[in-house]
CSV table of C-alpha atoms in Angstrom, one decimal:
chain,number,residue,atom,x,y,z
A,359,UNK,CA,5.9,3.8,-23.4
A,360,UNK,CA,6.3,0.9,-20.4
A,361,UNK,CA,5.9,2.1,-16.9
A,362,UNK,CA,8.3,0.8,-14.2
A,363,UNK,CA,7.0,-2.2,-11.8
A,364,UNK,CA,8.0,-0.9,-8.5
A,365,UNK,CA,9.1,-3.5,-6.0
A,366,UNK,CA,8.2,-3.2,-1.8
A,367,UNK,CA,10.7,-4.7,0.5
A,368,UNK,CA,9.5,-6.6,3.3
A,369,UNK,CA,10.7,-3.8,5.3
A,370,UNK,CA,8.5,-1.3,3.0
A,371,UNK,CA,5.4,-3.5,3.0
A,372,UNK,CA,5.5,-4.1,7.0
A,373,UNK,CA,5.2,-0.4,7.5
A,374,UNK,CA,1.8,-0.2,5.1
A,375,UNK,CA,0.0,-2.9,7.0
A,376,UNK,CA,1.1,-1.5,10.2
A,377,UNK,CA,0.2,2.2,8.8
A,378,UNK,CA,-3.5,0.7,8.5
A,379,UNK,CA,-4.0,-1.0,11.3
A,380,UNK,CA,-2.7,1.7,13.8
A,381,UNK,CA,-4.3,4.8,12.4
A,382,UNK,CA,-7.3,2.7,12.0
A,383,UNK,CA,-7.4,3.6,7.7
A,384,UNK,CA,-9.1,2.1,5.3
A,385,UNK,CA,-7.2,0.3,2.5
A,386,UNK,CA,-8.5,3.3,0.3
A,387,UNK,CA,-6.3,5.7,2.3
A,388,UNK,CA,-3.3,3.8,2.6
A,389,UNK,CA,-3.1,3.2,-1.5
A,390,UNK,CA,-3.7,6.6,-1.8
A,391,UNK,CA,-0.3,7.2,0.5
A,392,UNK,CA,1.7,5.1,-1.3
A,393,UNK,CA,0.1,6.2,-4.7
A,394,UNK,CA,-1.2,2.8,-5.5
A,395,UNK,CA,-4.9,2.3,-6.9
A,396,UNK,CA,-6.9,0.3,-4.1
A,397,UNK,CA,-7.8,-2.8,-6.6
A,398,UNK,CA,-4.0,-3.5,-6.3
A,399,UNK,CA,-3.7,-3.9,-2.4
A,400,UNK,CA,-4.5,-7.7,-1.3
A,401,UNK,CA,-6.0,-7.5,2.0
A,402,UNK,CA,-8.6,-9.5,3.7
């Protein structure tokens, strides 16, 4: 059984960066909201 890649948009993946950095989360908290686990989030 193969699980589906799901694909952001650059629309999609705007509103997660901005979702951190104005609600001041962690990159922990954000995966969690879009039910990612936090190793697969690039940031710096």
């Amino acid at each position: 059984m193969s699980k589906i890649r799901r694909k952001f948009t650059k629309e999609q993946k705007l509103e997660i960066v901005n979702m951190s950095l104005e609600d001041n989360q962690s990159v922990r908290d954000v995966a969690e909201l879009i039910y990612v686990h936090p190793k697969n989030v690039i940031y710096n």
